[in-house]
Coordinates of C-alpha atoms in Angstrom, one line a residue:
M1 CA -1.4 87.8 -4.0
A2 CA -1.8 84.7 -6.0
Q3 CA -5.2 83.1 -6.0
S4 CA -6.7 80.2 -7.9
E5 CA -10.0 78.4 -8.2
V6 CA -10.7 75.8 -5.5
R7 CA -12.3 72.7 -6.7
G8 CA -14.6 70.8 -4.4
E9 CA -15.5 67.8 -6.4
A10 CA -13.3 64.7 -6.5
P11 CA -12.2 63.6 -10.0
A12 CA -14.1 60.8 -11.6
V13 CA -12.6 57.4 -11.2
E14 CA -12.4 55.2 -14.3
D15 CA -14.5 52.1 -14.1
T16 CA -12.4 49.4 -15.7
M17 CA -14.9 46.7 -15.4
S18 CA -16.6 45.8 -18.7
L19 CA -20.3 46.2 -18.9
T20 CA -20.6 43.2 -21.2
P21 CA -20.6 39.8 -19.4
K22 CA -17.9 37.5 -20.4
A23 CA -18.9 34.5 -22.6
P24 CA -19.6 31.7 -20.2
D25 CA -18.2 28.9 -22.3
I26 CA -15.3 28.4 -24.7
P27 CA -16.6 27.9 -28.3
A28 CA -17.6 24.3 -29.1
R29 CA -15.5 22.3 -31.6
S30 CA -16.1 19.0 -33.4
D31 CA -14.8 15.7 -32.1
R32 CA -14.0 12.7 -34.4
R33 CA -17.5 11.4 -34.3
G34 CA -18.9 14.5 -35.9
G35 CA -20.6 15.8 -32.7
A36 CA -19.7 19.0 -30.8
R37 CA -17.9 18.9 -27.5
R38 CA -16.7 21.6 -25.1
A39 CA -13.0 22.4 -24.9
G40 CA -11.4 21.3 -21.7
G41 CA -13.9 18.7 -20.8
P42 CA -16.7 18.5 -18.3
K43 CA -14.5 18.9 -15.2
T44 CA -13.0 22.1 -16.6
D45 CA -16.5 23.5 -17.3
R46 CA -17.7 22.7 -13.8
R47 CA -14.6 24.5 -12.3
R48 CA -15.3 27.5 -14.5
R49 CA -19.0 27.7 -13.4
R50 CA -18.1 27.2 -9.8
R51 CA -15.6 30.1 -10.0
R52 CA -18.2 32.4 -11.6
V53 CA -20.8 31.5 -9.0
L54 CA -18.3 32.3 -6.2
R55 CA -17.2 35.6 -7.8
W56 CA -20.9 36.6 -8.1
S57 CA -21.7 35.5 -4.5
A58 CA -18.7 37.2 -3.0
T59 CA -19.5 40.4 -4.7
V60 CA -23.1 40.6 -3.4
L61 CA -22.3 39.6 0.2
A62 CA -19.3 41.9 0.5
V63 CA -21.1 45.0 -0.8
V64 CA -24.4 44.5 1.1
I65 CA -22.4 44.3 4.4
L66 CA -21.5 47.9 3.8
G67 CA -25.1 48.7 3.0
T68 CA -24.4 49.3 -0.7
A69 CA -25.0 47.2 -3.7
G70 CA -23.4 44.4 -5.6
A71 CA -24.2 41.8 -8.1
G72 CA -22.9 39.2 -10.5
Y73 CA -22.0 39.9 -14.1
L74 CA -25.4 38.7 -15.3
Y75 CA -27.2 41.6 -13.7
Y76 CA -24.5 44.2 -14.0
R77 CA -26.2 46.5 -16.5
H78 CA -29.6 46.2 -14.8
L79 CA -28.3 47.0 -11.3
N80 CA -26.2 49.9 -12.6
G81 CA -29.4 51.4 -13.9
N82 CA -30.9 51.2 -10.4
I83 CA -28.2 53.4 -8.8
Q84 CA -29.0 57.1 -8.3
K85 CA -26.0 59.5 -8.2
G86 CA -25.2 63.1 -7.2
A87 CA -22.3 65.5 -6.8
R88 CA -19.9 64.6 -4.1
A89 CA -19.7 68.2 -2.6
N90 CA -22.0 71.1 -3.4
G91 CA -19.4 73.8 -2.6
D92 CA -15.7 74.6 -2.9
D93 CA -14.6 75.9 0.5
S94 CA -13.7 72.8 2.5
K95 CA -11.6 73.0 5.6
A96 CA -10.8 69.3 5.5
R97 CA -7.4 67.7 4.9
R98 CA -6.6 64.2 3.6
T99 CA -4.8 61.9 6.0
A100 CA -1.2 61.2 4.9
P101 CA -0.6 57.6 3.6
N102 CA 0.9 55.1 6.0
A103 CA 4.2 53.2 5.3
A104 CA 2.4 50.9 2.9
G105 CA 0.9 53.7 0.9
Q106 CA -2.6 53.2 2.3
T107 CA -5.0 55.9 3.4
P108 CA -8.2 55.8 5.5
L109 CA -11.6 55.7 3.8
N110 CA -14.5 57.9 5.0
I111 CA -18.1 57.5 3.9
L112 CA -21.0 59.6 5.0
L113 CA -24.2 57.7 5.4
I114 CA -27.3 59.9 5.5
G115 CA -30.9 58.8 6.4
S116 CA -33.4 61.1 4.7
D117 CA -36.9 61.9 5.9
S118 CA -38.0 62.6 2.4
R119 CA -41.7 62.3 1.7
N120 CA -41.4 62.7 -2.1
S121 CA -43.3 59.5 -2.9
A122 CA -46.6 58.0 -1.8
E123 CA -44.7 55.1 -0.2
N124 CA -42.5 57.5 1.8
V125 CA -45.5 59.6 2.8
K126 CA -47.2 56.4 4.1
L127 CA -44.1 55.3 6.0
G128 CA -43.3 58.7 7.3
G129 CA -46.7 59.1 8.9
N130 CA -47.1 62.8 8.3
R131 CA -48.9 63.9 5.1
D132 CA -48.5 67.5 6.0
H133 CA -44.8 67.3 4.9
A134 CA -45.4 65.6 1.6
G135 CA -43.2 67.2 -1.0
D136 CA -41.2 69.2 1.5
P137 CA -37.4 69.4 1.1
P138 CA -35.9 66.4 2.9
L139 CA -34.0 66.6 6.2
A140 CA -31.0 64.6 7.1
D141 CA -32.3 63.0 10.3
V142 CA -29.6 60.3 10.4
Q143 CA -25.9 61.3 9.8
M144 CA -23.2 58.8 10.4
L145 CA -19.6 58.7 9.2
I146 CA -18.1 55.3 8.4
H147 CA -14.4 55.4 8.9
L148 CA -12.2 52.5 7.6
S149 CA -8.6 52.5 8.9
A150 CA -5.8 52.7 6.4
D151 CA -4.8 49.1 7.1
R152 CA -8.5 48.1 6.9
K153 CA -8.2 46.3 10.2
S154 CA -10.6 48.5 12.2
A155 CA -13.7 50.7 11.6
A156 CA -15.7 53.3 13.3
M157 CA -19.2 54.7 12.9
V158 CA -19.6 58.2 14.2
S159 CA -23.0 59.9 14.5
I160 CA -23.8 63.6 14.9
P161 CA -27.2 64.2 16.4
R162 CA -29.7 65.8 13.9
D163 CA -30.4 68.8 16.3
T164 CA -26.7 69.8 16.5
R165 CA -26.3 73.6 15.8
V166 CA -23.3 74.1 13.5
D167 CA -21.9 76.6 11.0
I168 CA -23.2 75.6 7.5
P169 CA -21.0 76.8 4.6
E170 CA -22.3 78.2 1.3
C171 CA -23.8 75.4 -0.8
K172 CA -25.2 75.2 -4.3
D173 CA -28.1 73.0 -5.4
P174 CA -26.7 71.0 -8.4
A175 CA -30.2 70.5 -9.8
T176 CA -31.5 74.1 -9.7
G177 CA -28.3 76.1 -9.4
K178 CA -29.6 77.9 -6.4
V179 CA -26.9 79.2 -4.0
Y180 CA -27.6 79.0 -0.3
P181 CA -25.5 81.5 1.8
P182 CA -23.6 80.4 4.9
T183 CA -25.7 80.1 8.0
N184 CA -25.7 78.8 11.6
D185 CA -28.5 76.2 12.0
I186 CA -29.1 72.6 13.1
I187 CA -27.2 70.1 10.9
N188 CA -30.2 68.2 9.6
V189 CA -31.3 71.1 7.4
T190 CA -28.2 70.7 5.2
L191 CA -29.9 68.1 3.0
A192 CA -32.5 70.7 2.0
R193 CA -29.7 73.3 1.1
G194 CA -28.3 71.6 -1.9
G195 CA -28.5 67.9 -1.2
A196 CA -26.1 65.4 0.4
G197 CA -23.1 67.3 -1.0
C198 CA -23.9 70.2 1.4
T199 CA -24.2 67.8 4.3
L200 CA -20.7 66.4 3.4
L201 CA -19.2 69.9 3.2
T202 CA -20.7 70.8 6.6
W203 CA -19.2 67.7 8.2
E204 CA -15.8 68.5 6.6
N205 CA -15.8 72.0 7.9
L206 CA -16.8 70.9 11.4
T207 CA -14.5 68.0 11.8
G208 CA -11.5 68.8 9.5
V209 CA -11.8 65.1 8.2
Y210 CA -11.8 64.6 4.4
I211 CA -14.8 62.6 3.4
D212 CA -14.4 60.4 0.3
H213 CA -18.0 59.5 -0.5
W214 CA -21.6 59.8 0.6
M215 CA -24.7 57.6 0.5
T216 CA -28.3 58.4 1.3
I217 CA -31.3 56.1 2.0
D218 CA -34.9 57.0 2.6
F219 CA -37.8 55.4 4.5
A220 CA -38.7 53.0 1.7
G221 CA -35.1 52.0 1.2
V222 CA -34.7 51.0 4.9
V223 CA -37.8 48.8 4.6
R224 CA -36.5 47.2 1.4
M225 CA -33.1 46.5 2.9
A226 CA -34.5 45.1 6.1
D227 CA -36.8 42.7 4.2
A228 CA -34.0 41.6 1.9
I229 CA -31.7 40.8 4.9
G230 CA -34.4 38.8 6.5
G231 CA -34.6 40.8 9.8
V232 CA -32.2 42.1 12.4
D233 CA -32.2 41.3 16.1
V234 CA -32.8 44.2 18.5
C235 CA -33.3 44.3 22.2
V236 CA -35.2 46.3 24.8
N237 CA -35.2 46.0 28.6
Q238 CA -38.9 46.8 29.0
N239 CA -42.0 46.6 26.8
V240 CA -42.0 49.6 24.5
W241 CA -44.7 51.4 22.6
D242 CA -43.6 54.7 20.9
H243 CA -47.0 56.4 20.5
P244 CA -48.4 59.9 20.8
T245 CA -49.1 61.2 24.3
P246 CA -51.1 64.2 25.6
E247 CA -47.7 66.0 26.1
V248 CA -45.8 64.9 23.0
R249 CA -47.3 64.4 19.6
G250 CA -46.1 61.9 17.1
G251 CA -44.2 58.7 17.6
S252 CA -42.8 55.9 15.4
G253 CA -45.4 53.3 16.4
L254 CA -42.7 50.8 17.5
K255 CA -44.3 48.2 19.8
L256 CA -42.2 45.4 21.2
K257 CA -42.1 43.1 24.2
A258 CA -39.0 43.1 26.5
G259 CA -36.1 41.0 25.3
T260 CA -34.8 40.3 21.8
T261 CA -36.9 40.6 18.7
K262 CA -36.1 40.2 15.0
V263 CA -37.4 43.3 13.2
Q264 CA -37.7 43.7 9.5
G265 CA -39.7 45.8 7.0
E266 CA -41.6 48.7 8.5
Q267 CA -40.8 47.6 12.1
A268 CA -37.1 48.0 11.3
L269 CA -37.8 51.6 10.2
Q270 CA -39.8 52.2 13.4
W271 CA -36.8 51.1 15.4
L272 CA -34.5 53.4 13.6
R273 CA -36.9 56.4 13.8
T274 CA -37.8 56.0 17.5
R275 CA -36.8 58.9 19.7
H276 CA -39.4 59.6 22.4
A277 CA -39.4 56.1 23.9
W278 CA -35.6 56.2 24.3
G279 CA -35.7 59.6 26.0
D280 CA -34.0 61.9 23.4
D281 CA -32.2 62.0 20.0
L282 CA -28.9 61.0 21.6
M283 CA -30.3 57.6 22.6
R284 CA -31.8 57.2 19.2
A285 CA -28.2 57.3 17.8
R286 CA -27.3 54.5 20.2
A287 CA -30.3 52.4 19.0
Q288 CA -29.2 53.0 15.4
H289 CA -25.7 51.9 16.2
M290 CA -27.0 48.7 17.9
Y291 CA -29.1 48.0 14.8
L292 CA -26.3 48.4 12.3
N293 CA -23.9 46.3 14.4
S294 CA -26.6 43.6 14.6
M295 CA -27.1 43.9 10.8
I296 CA -23.4 43.4 10.1
R297 CA -23.3 40.4 12.4
T298 CA -26.4 38.9 10.7
L299 CA -24.9 39.3 7.3
K300 CA -21.6 37.7 8.4
K301 CA -23.5 34.7 9.6
Q302 CA -25.8 34.2 6.6
N303 CA -24.9 31.6 4.1
V304 CA -25.9 33.5 1.0
F305 CA -23.3 31.9 -1.3
T306 CA -25.6 29.1 -2.3
D307 CA -28.9 31.0 -2.1
T308 CA -29.4 32.5 -5.5
G309 CA -32.8 34.0 -4.6
R310 CA -31.3 35.8 -1.5
L311 CA -28.5 37.1 -3.6
M312 CA -30.8 38.6 -6.1
D313 CA -33.1 40.1 -3.5
L314 CA -30.2 41.7 -1.7
A315 CA -28.7 43.1 -4.9
E316 CA -32.1 44.6 -6.1
A317 CA -32.9 46.1 -2.7
A318 CA -29.5 47.7 -2.2
T319 CA -29.2 49.3 -5.6
K320 CA -32.8 50.6 -5.5
S321 CA -32.5 51.9 -1.9
L322 CA -29.4 54.0 -2.2
K323 CA -28.3 57.2 -3.8
V324 CA -24.5 57.7 -3.9
S325 CA -21.9 60.3 -4.8
E326 CA -21.2 60.1 -8.5
E327 CA -17.6 58.9 -8.2
I328 CA -18.8 55.5 -6.8
G329 CA -21.9 55.3 -8.9
T330 CA -21.4 51.8 -10.4
V331 CA -21.7 48.3 -9.1
K332 CA -18.0 47.7 -9.6
K333 CA -16.9 50.7 -7.4
L334 CA -19.5 49.9 -4.7
Y335 CA -18.3 46.3 -4.8
D336 CA -14.7 47.5 -4.2
L337 CA -15.9 49.5 -1.2
G338 CA -17.7 46.4 0.2
M339 CA -14.6 44.2 -0.2
Q340 CA -12.7 46.7 2.0
M341 CA -15.3 46.5 4.7
K342 CA -15.8 42.7 4.6
S343 CA -12.7 41.7 6.4
V344 CA -13.0 44.0 9.4
P345 CA -13.8 41.8 12.5
S346 CA -16.9 42.8 14.5
D347 CA -14.9 43.4 17.6
R348 CA -12.8 46.0 15.7
I349 CA -15.9 48.1 14.8
T350 CA -16.7 50.9 17.3
S351 CA -19.9 53.1 17.1
V352 CA -19.8 56.5 18.8
T353 CA -21.7 59.7 19.1
M354 CA -20.1 63.2 18.8
P355 CA -19.5 64.5 22.4
N356 CA -22.0 67.4 22.8
R357 CA -23.6 69.7 25.4
R358 CA -26.9 71.5 25.6
D359 CA -27.2 74.5 23.3
P360 CA -27.3 77.7 25.4
Q361 CA -29.5 79.3 22.7
N362 CA -32.1 76.6 22.5
G363 CA -32.6 73.8 25.1
N364 CA -34.0 71.5 22.4
H365 CA -30.7 71.6 20.5
V366 CA -27.1 70.6 21.2
V367 CA -23.7 72.0 20.2
P368 CA -20.3 70.1 20.0
D369 CA -18.4 69.7 23.3
E370 CA -15.4 71.3 21.7
A371 CA -12.5 69.8 23.7
N372 CA -13.9 66.2 23.5
A373 CA -15.2 66.5 20.0
D374 CA -11.9 67.9 18.7
K375 CA -10.1 64.9 20.3
M376 CA -12.4 62.6 18.4
W377 CA -11.9 64.5 15.1
Q378 CA -8.1 64.3 15.7
M379 CA -8.3 60.5 16.1
L380 CA -10.1 60.3 12.8
Q381 CA -7.6 62.7 11.1
D382 CA -4.6 60.7 12.4
D383 CA -6.3 57.3 11.8
V384 CA -6.1 56.2 15.5
A385 CA -8.2 53.1 16.2
F386 CA -11.3 53.7 18.3
D387 CA -11.0 50.3 19.9
K388 CA -8.4 49.0 22.3
H389 CA -7.9 45.7 20.5
G390 CA -5.2 47.0 18.2
G391 CA -2.4 49.6 18.2
A392 CA -2.3 52.8 16.2
S393 CA -2.2 52.3 12.5
G394 CA 0.8 53.2 10.3
T395 CA -0.9 56.5 9.4
A396 CA -1.0 57.5 13.0
K397 CA 2.6 56.5 13.6
N398 CA 3.7 58.7 10.6
A399 CA 1.7 61.6 11.9
G400 CA 4.4 62.7 14.2
K401 CA 7.0 63.2 11.4
D402 CA 5.0 66.2 10.3
K403 CA 7.2 67.5 7.5
P404 CA 6.4 69.9 4.6
T405 CA 5.5 68.1 1.4
R406 CA 5.9 71.2 -1.0
K407 CA 8.7 73.6 -1.6
P408 CA 8.0 77.4 -1.1
S409 CA 7.5 79.5 -4.2
V410 CA 9.3 82.5 -2.9
D411 CA 11.9 83.3 -0.2
A412 CA 10.6 84.0 3.3
A413 CA 11.6 87.7 3.0
G414 CA 9.4 88.2 -0.1
L415 CA 6.3 86.5 1.2
G416 CA 3.4 88.5 2.5
V417 CA 1.9 86.9 5.6
L418 CA -1.2 88.1 7.4
V419 CA -1.7 87.2 11.1
Q420 CA -5.1 87.3 12.7
N421 CA -6.2 87.1 16.3
A422 CA -8.7 84.1 16.6
T423 CA -8.2 83.5 20.4
R424 CA -11.8 84.4 21.3
T425 CA -14.0 81.6 22.5
A426 CA -17.7 81.2 23.6
T427 CA -16.6 81.8 27.2
E428 CA -13.4 83.8 27.0
A429 CA -12.6 87.2 25.4
A430 CA -9.8 87.5 22.8
V431 CA -6.3 87.9 24.1
P432 CA -5.2 91.5 23.2
Q433 CA -2.3 91.9 20.8
R434 CA -1.9 88.2 20.0
A435 CA -1.7 88.8 16.2
S436 CA 0.9 91.5 16.7
A437 CA 3.0 89.2 19.0
I438 CA 3.1 86.4 16.4
G439 CA 3.6 88.8 13.6
R440 CA 6.8 90.1 15.3
L441 CA 7.9 86.5 15.8
L442 CA 7.6 85.8 12.1
V443 CA 9.6 88.9 11.3
Q444 CA 12.3 87.6 13.6
K445 CA 12.3 84.3 11.6
G446 CA 12.9 86.1 8.3
Y447 CA 9.3 86.9 7.2
A448 CA 9.9 90.6 6.9
R449 CA 6.5 91.3 5.2
A450 CA 4.5 89.6 8.0
Q451 CA 1.9 92.0 9.5
A452 CA -1.0 91.8 12.0
D453 CA -4.6 92.3 11.1
T454 CA -6.0 94.8 13.6
S455 CA -9.6 94.9 12.1
G456 CA -11.1 92.6 14.7
T457 CA -10.9 89.2 16.3
L458 CA -12.1 85.8 15.1
V459 CA -13.0 82.5 16.7
E460 CA -10.9 79.3 16.1
E461 CA -10.4 76.5 18.5
K462 CA -7.0 75.6 17.0
T463 CA -4.3 77.7 15.3
L464 CA -4.4 77.4 11.5
V465 CA -2.3 78.4 8.5
R466 CA -4.5 79.0 5.5
Y467 CA -3.7 79.6 1.8
P468 CA -5.9 80.3 -1.2
S469 CA -4.3 78.4 -4.0
A470 CA -2.1 75.5 -4.8
D471 CA 0.9 77.6 -5.7
L472 CA 1.1 78.9 -2.1
E473 CA 0.8 75.5 -0.4
G474 CA 4.5 75.2 0.0
D475 CA 4.8 78.7 1.4
A476 CA 2.0 78.0 3.9
Q477 CA 3.8 74.9 5.0
A478 CA 7.1 76.8 5.4
V479 CA 5.3 79.4 7.7
A480 CA 3.9 76.6 9.8
K481 CA 7.3 75.0 10.1
A482 CA 8.8 78.3 11.2
L483 CA 6.2 78.5 14.0
D484 CA 6.4 74.8 14.9
I485 CA 2.7 74.5 13.9
P486 CA 1.8 70.9 12.8
M487 CA 1.3 70.4 9.0
S488 CA -2.3 69.2 9.8
A489 CA -3.1 72.8 10.6
V490 CA -2.3 74.0 7.1
Q491 CA -5.5 74.3 5.1
K492 CA -6.5 75.5 1.6
S493 CA -9.4 78.1 1.9
T494 CA -11.1 80.7 -0.2
D495 CA -11.7 82.8 3.0
V496 CA -8.1 84.2 2.6
S497 CA -6.3 86.0 -0.3
G498 CA -2.8 85.0 0.8
V499 CA -0.9 83.0 3.4
T500 CA -2.7 83.7 6.7
V501 CA -2.0 82.6 10.3
L502 CA -5.0 82.4 12.6
V503 CA -3.8 82.3 16.1
G504 CA -6.4 80.1 17.8
A505 CA -7.6 79.6 21.4
D506 CA -5.0 76.8 21.8
W507 CA -2.2 79.4 21.7
R508 CA -3.3 82.2 24.0
T509 CA 0.1 82.9 25.6
G510 CA 3.8 82.7 24.7
T511 CA 5.7 82.6 21.5
S512 CA 6.3 78.8 21.4
Y513 CA 3.4 76.8 19.9
P514 CA 2.1 74.4 22.6
K515 CA 3.0 70.8 22.0
Q516 CA -0.1 68.7 21.2
S517 CA -0.4 65.3 22.8
Q518 CA -1.1 62.4 20.4
P519 CA -4.3 60.4 21.0
K520 CA -3.8 56.7 21.8
A521 CA -5.8 53.7 20.4
G522 CA -9.0 53.2 22.4
D523 CA -8.6 56.4 24.3
L524 CA -12.0 57.9 23.3
P525 CA -13.1 61.2 24.8
A526 CA -15.8 61.6 27.4
G527 CA -19.3 61.6 26.1
S528 CA -18.7 59.2 23.2
D529 CA -21.2 56.6 24.2
A530 CA -19.2 53.9 22.5
V531 CA -20.7 50.6 21.5
N532 CA -18.5 47.7 20.3
G533 CA -19.7 45.8 17.2
S534 CA -19.4 42.4 18.8
D535 CA -21.3 43.3 21.9
T536 CA -24.6 41.4 21.9
S537 CA -25.5 42.2 25.5
K538 CA -26.8 45.7 24.9
C539 CA -30.5 46.5 25.3
M540 CA -32.3 49.8 25.1
D541 CA -33.9 51.2 28.2
V542 CA -37.4 52.5 27.7
Y543 CA -38.6 55.9 29.1
S544 CA -41.3 55.2 31.6
V545 CA -44.1 57.0 29.7
Y546 CA -43.7 54.6 26.8
R547 CA -43.7 51.3 28.6
W548 CA -46.8 49.0 28.5

């Protein structure tokens, strides 16, 4: 059957902003007395200068709110040189789908923020506090998806704990060309298996959510950004000291008195790295959410428009601190991202952690709580707001229309369709003969060449229709329509050689695909540990061993 190359990287986006600053003044011309004067007069000059200053200021403020970079035209070349870049995805086989545009043609924006524990410099070794790991491949100890709704009126920050065991796809290191085979391991090792692009691909395969860009920051970058911002307020309910104990080695060194404290520099890094004092890695995610929410509120309050020194410090720190996926590797593109985040009100920002449960194979790890995690991923895919302050976006409203977007390449009778039994779960055996039952149903609907794969059973939480190449997308959509399977379940994949139906655990009985309920705005699943961006009342509880 037809097959084509699957491309994992997003096409480069043209940067239309000139690298050369515009001339600040209109050329001088002579007046009648023989002297030179500026065209337009002094008032016009002042207005021009004021507009340039405001453009410059707005650029920096908006971009830093997102934790990226921005600057005025004067430093454009210099700051572009600060930015490090890398491939968006380090593999081709993504299971993600793009969310359909809303009525206004807008789509959500998803950015993966990764905190690296890299000790590849003397500064990072000192801040990391463990010289034994100097030069080791970095681990992705913080992983957070920033989701901006299609209408840009709400946002979500979703964390996956670093010790979550997941399926990691094949990844390729863009620097060395080394190919890492698929494996099952905790998610923080993805950064060492080909860089941030491998982490992104793992997220896409787990969540089904298409991720537009990634950004990484290391220990030193966190310190620089915290200093440039001027500190962020954090709160603890008891005195805390995260130090080594006879039972547990290590610790961030964080030492604070009960109440609210403004942390910056190394102390901010300690807050973000603290785990033992909060009890576990899940509570560390909550502390990180509280820090980022507080940082956003701080930046919204700061009057940086008239503070040139602050503007320059923020721009330098942001561009030196971040490495980004190459399609957003200029100040102009990062500025555009910042502008989209700028207008989201704090009370429309919701921070959550992926619902999870203890890993039965290792008590120190967790695995996704499938039912609740899948509900969260569906909310992201359908662009349903995580907060209750607004209704579902236009994208979510359009999700129910669920119509094919491509025409089939051949008649149903001439299309070969393979049906596989993927009803097995971690706790239930596969349903016998499910592939045969759905294969016979397809034959009844005109797909005479449909056949069941009897070689074994697979595991899929939800029923999927996969196709290997773009020329078969319309055919896969037609098969999904014939079975009343939603278009969101149609995926491009190199795991198949033709149109393939995987009958998942959500369709264990009957010949009618079960109707799926649509999530509602603010209806987050259990185990989300949601924190609203405007909530200033939250404080971290300290595990008793680490109180002083």
